[in-house]
XYZ file of C-alpha atoms in Angstrom:
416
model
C -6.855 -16.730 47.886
C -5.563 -13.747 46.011
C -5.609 -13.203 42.571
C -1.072 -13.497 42.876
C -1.919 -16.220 45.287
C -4.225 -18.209 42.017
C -1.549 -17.258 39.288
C 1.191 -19.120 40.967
C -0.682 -22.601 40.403
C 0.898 -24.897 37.447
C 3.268 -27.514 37.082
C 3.857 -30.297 39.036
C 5.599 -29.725 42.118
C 5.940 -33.643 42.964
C 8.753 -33.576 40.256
C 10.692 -31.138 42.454
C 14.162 -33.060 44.252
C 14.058 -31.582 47.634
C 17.699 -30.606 47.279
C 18.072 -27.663 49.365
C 21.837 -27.026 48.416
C 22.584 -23.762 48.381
C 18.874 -22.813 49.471
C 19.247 -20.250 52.065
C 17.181 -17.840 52.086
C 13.505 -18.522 53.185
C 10.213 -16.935 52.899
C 8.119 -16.631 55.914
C 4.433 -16.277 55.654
C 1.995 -16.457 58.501
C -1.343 -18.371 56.833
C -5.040 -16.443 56.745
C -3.053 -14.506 59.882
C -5.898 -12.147 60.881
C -8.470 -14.535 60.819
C -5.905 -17.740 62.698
C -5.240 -15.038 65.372
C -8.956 -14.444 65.878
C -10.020 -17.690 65.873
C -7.692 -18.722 69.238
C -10.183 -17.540 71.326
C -13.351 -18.189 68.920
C -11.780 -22.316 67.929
C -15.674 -23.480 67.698
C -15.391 -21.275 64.228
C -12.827 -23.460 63.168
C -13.988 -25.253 59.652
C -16.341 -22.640 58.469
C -15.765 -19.853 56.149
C -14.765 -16.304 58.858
C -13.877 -13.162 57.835
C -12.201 -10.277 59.544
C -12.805 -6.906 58.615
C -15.216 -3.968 58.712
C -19.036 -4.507 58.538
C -20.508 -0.528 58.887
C -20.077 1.633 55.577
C -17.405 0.549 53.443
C -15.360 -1.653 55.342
C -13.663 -3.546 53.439
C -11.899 -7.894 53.848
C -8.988 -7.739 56.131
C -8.586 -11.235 55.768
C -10.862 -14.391 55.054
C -10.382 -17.920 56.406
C -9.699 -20.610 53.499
C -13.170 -21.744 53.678
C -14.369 -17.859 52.929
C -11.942 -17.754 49.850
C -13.203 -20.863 48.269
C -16.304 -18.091 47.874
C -14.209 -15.931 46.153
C -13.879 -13.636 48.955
C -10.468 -12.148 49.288
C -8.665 -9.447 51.167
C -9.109 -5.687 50.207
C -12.568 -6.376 48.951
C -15.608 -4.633 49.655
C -17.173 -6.164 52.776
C -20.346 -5.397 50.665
C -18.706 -7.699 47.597
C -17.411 -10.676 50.150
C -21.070 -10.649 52.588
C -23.081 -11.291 48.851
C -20.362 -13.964 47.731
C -20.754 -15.674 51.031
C -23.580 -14.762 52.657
C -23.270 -17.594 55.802
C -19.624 -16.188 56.471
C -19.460 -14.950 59.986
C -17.878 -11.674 59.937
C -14.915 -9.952 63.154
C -14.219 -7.029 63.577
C -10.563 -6.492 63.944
C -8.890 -6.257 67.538
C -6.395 -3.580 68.518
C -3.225 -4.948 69.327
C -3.866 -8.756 68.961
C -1.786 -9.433 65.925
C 1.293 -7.288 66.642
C 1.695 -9.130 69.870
C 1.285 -12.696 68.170
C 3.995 -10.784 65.484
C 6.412 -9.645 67.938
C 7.078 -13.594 69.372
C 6.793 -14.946 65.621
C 9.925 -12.659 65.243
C 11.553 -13.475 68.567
C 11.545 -17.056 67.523
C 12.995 -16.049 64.166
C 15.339 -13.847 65.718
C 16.521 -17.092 67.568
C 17.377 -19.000 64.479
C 19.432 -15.698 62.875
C 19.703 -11.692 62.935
C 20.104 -11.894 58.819
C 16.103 -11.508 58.318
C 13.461 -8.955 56.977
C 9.869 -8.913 58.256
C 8.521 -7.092 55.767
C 4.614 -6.991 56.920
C 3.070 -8.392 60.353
C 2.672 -11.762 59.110
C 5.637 -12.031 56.409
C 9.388 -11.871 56.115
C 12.632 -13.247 54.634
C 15.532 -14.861 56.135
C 18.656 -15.780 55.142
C 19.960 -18.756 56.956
C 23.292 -18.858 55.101
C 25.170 -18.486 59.012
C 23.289 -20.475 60.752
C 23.432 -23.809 58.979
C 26.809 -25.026 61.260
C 24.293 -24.541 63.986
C 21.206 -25.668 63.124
C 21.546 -27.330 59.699
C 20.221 -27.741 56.609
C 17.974 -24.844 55.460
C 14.830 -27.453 54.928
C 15.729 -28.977 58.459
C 15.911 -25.147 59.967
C 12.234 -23.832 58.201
C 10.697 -27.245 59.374
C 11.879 -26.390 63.094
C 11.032 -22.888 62.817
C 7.395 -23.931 61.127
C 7.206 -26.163 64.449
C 8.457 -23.806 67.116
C 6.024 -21.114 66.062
C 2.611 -23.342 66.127
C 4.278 -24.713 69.750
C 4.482 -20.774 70.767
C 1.514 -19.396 69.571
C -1.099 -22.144 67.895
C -0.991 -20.565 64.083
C 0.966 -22.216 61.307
C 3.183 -20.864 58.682
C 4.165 -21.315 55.241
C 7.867 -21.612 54.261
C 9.259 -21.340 50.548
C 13.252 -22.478 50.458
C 15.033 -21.214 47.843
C 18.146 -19.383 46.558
C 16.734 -16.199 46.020
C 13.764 -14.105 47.581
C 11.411 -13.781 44.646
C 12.061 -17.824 44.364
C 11.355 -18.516 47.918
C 7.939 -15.572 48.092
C 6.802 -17.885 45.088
C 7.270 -21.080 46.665
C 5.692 -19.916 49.966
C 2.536 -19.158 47.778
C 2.403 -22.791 46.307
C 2.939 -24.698 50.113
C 0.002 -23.101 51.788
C -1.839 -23.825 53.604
C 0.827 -24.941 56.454
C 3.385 -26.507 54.329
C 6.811 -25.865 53.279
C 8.263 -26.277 50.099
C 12.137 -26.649 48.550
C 12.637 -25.110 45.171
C 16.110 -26.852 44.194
C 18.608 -24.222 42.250
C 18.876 -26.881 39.321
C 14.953 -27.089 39.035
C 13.926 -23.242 38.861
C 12.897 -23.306 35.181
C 10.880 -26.432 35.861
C 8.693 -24.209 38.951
C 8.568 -21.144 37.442
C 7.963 -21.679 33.836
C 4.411 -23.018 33.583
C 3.134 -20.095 35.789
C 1.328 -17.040 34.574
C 3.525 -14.060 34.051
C 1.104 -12.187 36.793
C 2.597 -14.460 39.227
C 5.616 -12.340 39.261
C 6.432 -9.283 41.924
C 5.934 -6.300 39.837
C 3.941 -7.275 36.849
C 0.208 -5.605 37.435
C -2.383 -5.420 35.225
C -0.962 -3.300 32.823
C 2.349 -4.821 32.155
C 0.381 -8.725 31.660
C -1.265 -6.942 28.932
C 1.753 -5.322 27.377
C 3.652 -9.034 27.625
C 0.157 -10.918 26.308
C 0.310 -8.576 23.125
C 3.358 -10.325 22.523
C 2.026 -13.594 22.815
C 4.199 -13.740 26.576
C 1.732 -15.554 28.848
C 3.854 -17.502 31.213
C 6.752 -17.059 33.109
C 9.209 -19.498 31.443
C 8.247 -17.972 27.760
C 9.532 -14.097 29.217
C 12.453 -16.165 30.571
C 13.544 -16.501 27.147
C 13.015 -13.016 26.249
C 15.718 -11.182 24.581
C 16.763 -8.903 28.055
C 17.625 -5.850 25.630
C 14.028 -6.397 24.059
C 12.294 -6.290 27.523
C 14.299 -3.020 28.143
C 12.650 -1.709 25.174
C 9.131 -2.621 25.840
C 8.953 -2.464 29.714
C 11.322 -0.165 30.711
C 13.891 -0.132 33.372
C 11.912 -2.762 35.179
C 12.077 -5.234 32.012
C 15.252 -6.530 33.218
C 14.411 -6.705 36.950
C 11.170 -8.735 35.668
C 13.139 -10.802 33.226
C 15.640 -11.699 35.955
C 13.245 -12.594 38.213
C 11.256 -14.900 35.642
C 14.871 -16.632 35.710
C 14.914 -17.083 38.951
C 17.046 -14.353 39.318
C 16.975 -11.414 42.190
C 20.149 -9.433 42.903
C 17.889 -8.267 46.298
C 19.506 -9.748 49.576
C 18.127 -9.754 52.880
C 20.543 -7.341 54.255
C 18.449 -4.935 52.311
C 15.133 -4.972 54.293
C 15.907 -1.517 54.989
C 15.086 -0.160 52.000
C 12.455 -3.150 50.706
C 10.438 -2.459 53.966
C 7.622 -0.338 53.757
C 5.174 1.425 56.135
C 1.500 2.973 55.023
C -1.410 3.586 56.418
C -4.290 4.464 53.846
C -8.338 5.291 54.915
C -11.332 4.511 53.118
C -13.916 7.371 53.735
C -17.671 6.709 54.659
C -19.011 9.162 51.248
C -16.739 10.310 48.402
C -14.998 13.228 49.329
C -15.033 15.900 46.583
C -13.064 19.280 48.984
C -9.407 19.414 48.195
C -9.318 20.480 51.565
C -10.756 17.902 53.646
C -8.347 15.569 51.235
C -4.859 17.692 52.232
C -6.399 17.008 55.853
C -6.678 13.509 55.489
C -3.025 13.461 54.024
C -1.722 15.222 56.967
C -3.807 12.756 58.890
C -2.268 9.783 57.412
C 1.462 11.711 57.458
C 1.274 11.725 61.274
C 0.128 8.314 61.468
C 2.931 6.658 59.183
C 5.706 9.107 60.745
C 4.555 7.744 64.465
C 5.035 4.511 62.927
C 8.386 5.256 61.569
C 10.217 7.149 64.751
C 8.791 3.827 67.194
C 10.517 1.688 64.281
C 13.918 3.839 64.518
C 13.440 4.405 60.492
C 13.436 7.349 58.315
C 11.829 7.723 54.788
C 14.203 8.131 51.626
C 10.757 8.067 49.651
C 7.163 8.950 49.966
C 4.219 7.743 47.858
C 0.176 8.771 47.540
C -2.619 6.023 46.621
C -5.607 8.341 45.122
C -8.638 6.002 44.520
C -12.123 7.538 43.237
C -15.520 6.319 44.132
C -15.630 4.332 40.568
C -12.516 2.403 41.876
C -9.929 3.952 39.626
C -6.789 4.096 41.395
C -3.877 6.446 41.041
C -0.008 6.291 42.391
C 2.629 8.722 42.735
C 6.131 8.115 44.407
C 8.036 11.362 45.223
C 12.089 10.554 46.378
C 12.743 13.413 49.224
C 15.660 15.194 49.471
C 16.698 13.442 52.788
C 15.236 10.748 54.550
C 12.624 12.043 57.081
C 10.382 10.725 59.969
C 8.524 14.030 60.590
C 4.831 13.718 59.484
C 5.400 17.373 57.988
C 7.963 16.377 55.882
C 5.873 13.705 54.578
C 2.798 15.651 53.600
C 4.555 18.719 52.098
C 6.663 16.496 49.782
C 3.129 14.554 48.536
C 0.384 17.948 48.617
C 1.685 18.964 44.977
C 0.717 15.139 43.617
C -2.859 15.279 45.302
C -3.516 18.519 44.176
C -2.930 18.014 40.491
C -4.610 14.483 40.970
C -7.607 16.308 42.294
C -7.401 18.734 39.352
C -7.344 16.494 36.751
C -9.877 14.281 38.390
C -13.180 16.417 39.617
C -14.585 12.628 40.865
C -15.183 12.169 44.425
C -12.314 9.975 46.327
C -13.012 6.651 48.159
C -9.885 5.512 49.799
C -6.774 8.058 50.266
C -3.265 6.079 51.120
C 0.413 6.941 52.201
C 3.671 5.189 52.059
C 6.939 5.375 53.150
C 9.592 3.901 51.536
C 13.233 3.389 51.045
C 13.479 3.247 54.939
C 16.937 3.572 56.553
C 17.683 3.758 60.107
C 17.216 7.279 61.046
C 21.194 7.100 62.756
C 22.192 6.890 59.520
C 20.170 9.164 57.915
C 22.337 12.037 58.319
C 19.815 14.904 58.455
C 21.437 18.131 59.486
C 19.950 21.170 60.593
C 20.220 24.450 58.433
C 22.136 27.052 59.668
C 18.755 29.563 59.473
C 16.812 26.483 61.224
C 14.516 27.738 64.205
C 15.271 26.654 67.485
C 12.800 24.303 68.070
C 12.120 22.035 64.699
C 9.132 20.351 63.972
C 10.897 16.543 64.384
C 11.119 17.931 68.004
C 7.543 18.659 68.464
C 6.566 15.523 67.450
C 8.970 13.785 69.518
C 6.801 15.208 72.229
C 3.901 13.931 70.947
C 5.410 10.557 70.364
C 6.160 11.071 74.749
C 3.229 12.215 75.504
C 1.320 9.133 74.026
C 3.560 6.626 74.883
C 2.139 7.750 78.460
C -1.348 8.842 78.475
C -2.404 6.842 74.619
C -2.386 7.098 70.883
C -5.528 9.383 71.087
C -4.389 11.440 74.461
C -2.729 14.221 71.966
C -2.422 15.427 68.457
C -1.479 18.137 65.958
C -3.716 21.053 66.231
C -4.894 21.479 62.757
C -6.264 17.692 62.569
C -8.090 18.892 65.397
C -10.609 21.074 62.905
C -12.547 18.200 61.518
C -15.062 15.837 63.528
C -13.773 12.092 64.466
C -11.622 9.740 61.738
C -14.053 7.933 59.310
C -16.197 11.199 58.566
C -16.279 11.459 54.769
C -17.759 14.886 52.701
C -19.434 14.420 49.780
C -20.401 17.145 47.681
């Protein structure tokens, strides 16, 4: 279980109605998916503690079974970290293609119930059931249905949080795994929310928990009676969206899954890299990866940002908002090759992990690029458009640019 996943314990949820009035929007999440998708061919590992992820260098947990995290062993941590913690865990590697499939008829059978949802990750998305309740019914009666349709279609459960807004319902998803659903009636938000920990919350990290516990703010119903302009003046901008949210409050709707949906792709390398160089390659690398991503998904990127982690595990972010949204791979890098080179000034330590996200998607019909009247003939969107052709045909790996062509096969690190 994460370290979110262990802050949203507290209070008792027995005390909770189960008035689902006005509930409809519901959070969607798929439980231990990696591992439950690897295990329906491997069911004599069912019970024991299983972890997917990568075993050679520094692979790192993709996912660990319920049994595994009882060890402490949790996803994004060092294979090295979760094989000491549990030493008897049996350890997959992760297949190609397995989990998108077994995400594509999730969605299918979501798409059934109503067209108003957001799958935000492979295994997780909201829905809004607000239309479909002449239909179908109640919003606890339609998650309970849709729980049991998608164990019917593909033999993994799912958690379901019901409430009246998305940060409401992610919570209560959290607090009804494993397989379970849970109700969070509008009338008894205070009574969920307040005896969490403020880390619980979307959007508070590490740093902002210690900004609130200097102020004697622990849990989430004590920064729900926070003085809003007050939070403005210690947090920020996001001190309202946090206070809001700590009252149960999200002005976010699922017809906005454009722009909350993200797409990355990030690599961990097998030394620490130290040559700016090989690090702009790995960028452009990771450009052309999350831009092949974006053109199959019909999206375009308002917003691009870099994750720039050293060997010692510190991690830096930067966002960068781009002139116009973009799915060119080009685009991408350019806009984030100023960021990593003054990270890589300021920083002379050599880099573990190098990541790249696109955010702030829109669908690229709508977002109105136009060419310049000095434009060349053929632009570089085009180009890769024939890339995207030629491996829809022949394979991902049939064809690529030519300048990530000058280094050896992905996964080669350089260390100084």
């Amino acid at each position: 279980m994460s370290r979110k996943q262990l802050a949203r314990s507290g209070g008792d949820l027995s005390q909770l109605s189960g008035d689902d009035t006005g509930c409809t929007i519901l959070h969607l999440d798929m439980d231990s998916f990696f591992v439950s998708a690897e295990l329906l061919s491997r069911p004599e590992l069912r019970g024991r503690p299983v972890i997917v992820g990568g075993r050679a260098g520094r692979g790192v947990v993709v996912s660990a079974s319920y049994e595994a995290r009882e060890f402490g062993v949790h996803a994004a941590m060092p294979m090295s970290v979760a094989v000491r913690n549990c030493p008897q865990a049996v350890i997959i590697p992760p297949s190609r293609g397995l989990y998108g499939e077994i995400s594509r008829r999730v969605f299918e059978l979501v798409g059934a119930v109503t067209d108003e949802y957001a799958q935000v990750s492979v295994d997780e998305g909201y829905i809004d059931v607000a239309s479909a309740q002449r239909r179908l019914g109640r919003p606890a009666q339609i998650a309970q249905r849709l729980r049991a349709q998608i164990e019917a279609e593909t033999g993994l459960t799912a958690s379901v949080g019901v409430a009246a807004t998305m940060v409401v319902a992610k919570m209560a998803s959290a607090r009804a795994k494993p397989d379970g659903m849970l109700v969070v009636p509008t009338a008894q938000v205070s009574e969920f929310l307040g005896p969490m920990s403020v880390e619980a919350l979307p959007g508070v990290g590490a740093r902002t928990q210690e900004v609130l516990a200097s102020y004697g703010i622990r849990r989430i119903g004590q920064l729900a009676q926070a003085d809003p302009a007050w939070l403005g003046r210690v947090l920020g901008a996001h001190g309202a969206v946090l206070g809001g949210y700590a009252r149960g409050r999200d002005r976010r709707t699922v017809h906005e899954r454009a722009r909350d949906h993200t797409i990355s792709a990030e690599h961990t390398f097998g030394a620490d890299v130290y040559r700016l160089a090989d690090l702009e390659l790995e960028l452009l690398r990771l450009a052309d990866t999350v831009a092949y991503r974006l053109r199959a998904e019909g999206q375009a990127a308002g917003g691009v940002g870099l994750k720039y982690r050293t060997g010692e595990f510190a991690t830096s972010s930067r966002s960068v908002t781009l002139p116009a949204p973009t799915d060119v791979a080009a685009e991408l890098h350019a806009a984030l090759l100023p960021a990593l080179r003054t990270l890589h000034e300021n920083n002379r330590k050599g880099v573990r992990l190098l990541g790249l996200r696109a955010a702030d998607l829109v669908r690229i019909e709508d977002a109105g690029r136009q060419e310049t009247l000095d434009a060349a003939e053929h632009t570089p969107r085009e180009a890769e458009l024939a890339l995207d052709a030629v491996r829809a045909k022949f394979g991902r790996t049939a064809i690529s640019q030519a300048s990530l062509l000058r280094r050896g096969e992905r996964g080669e690190g350089t260390a100084r």
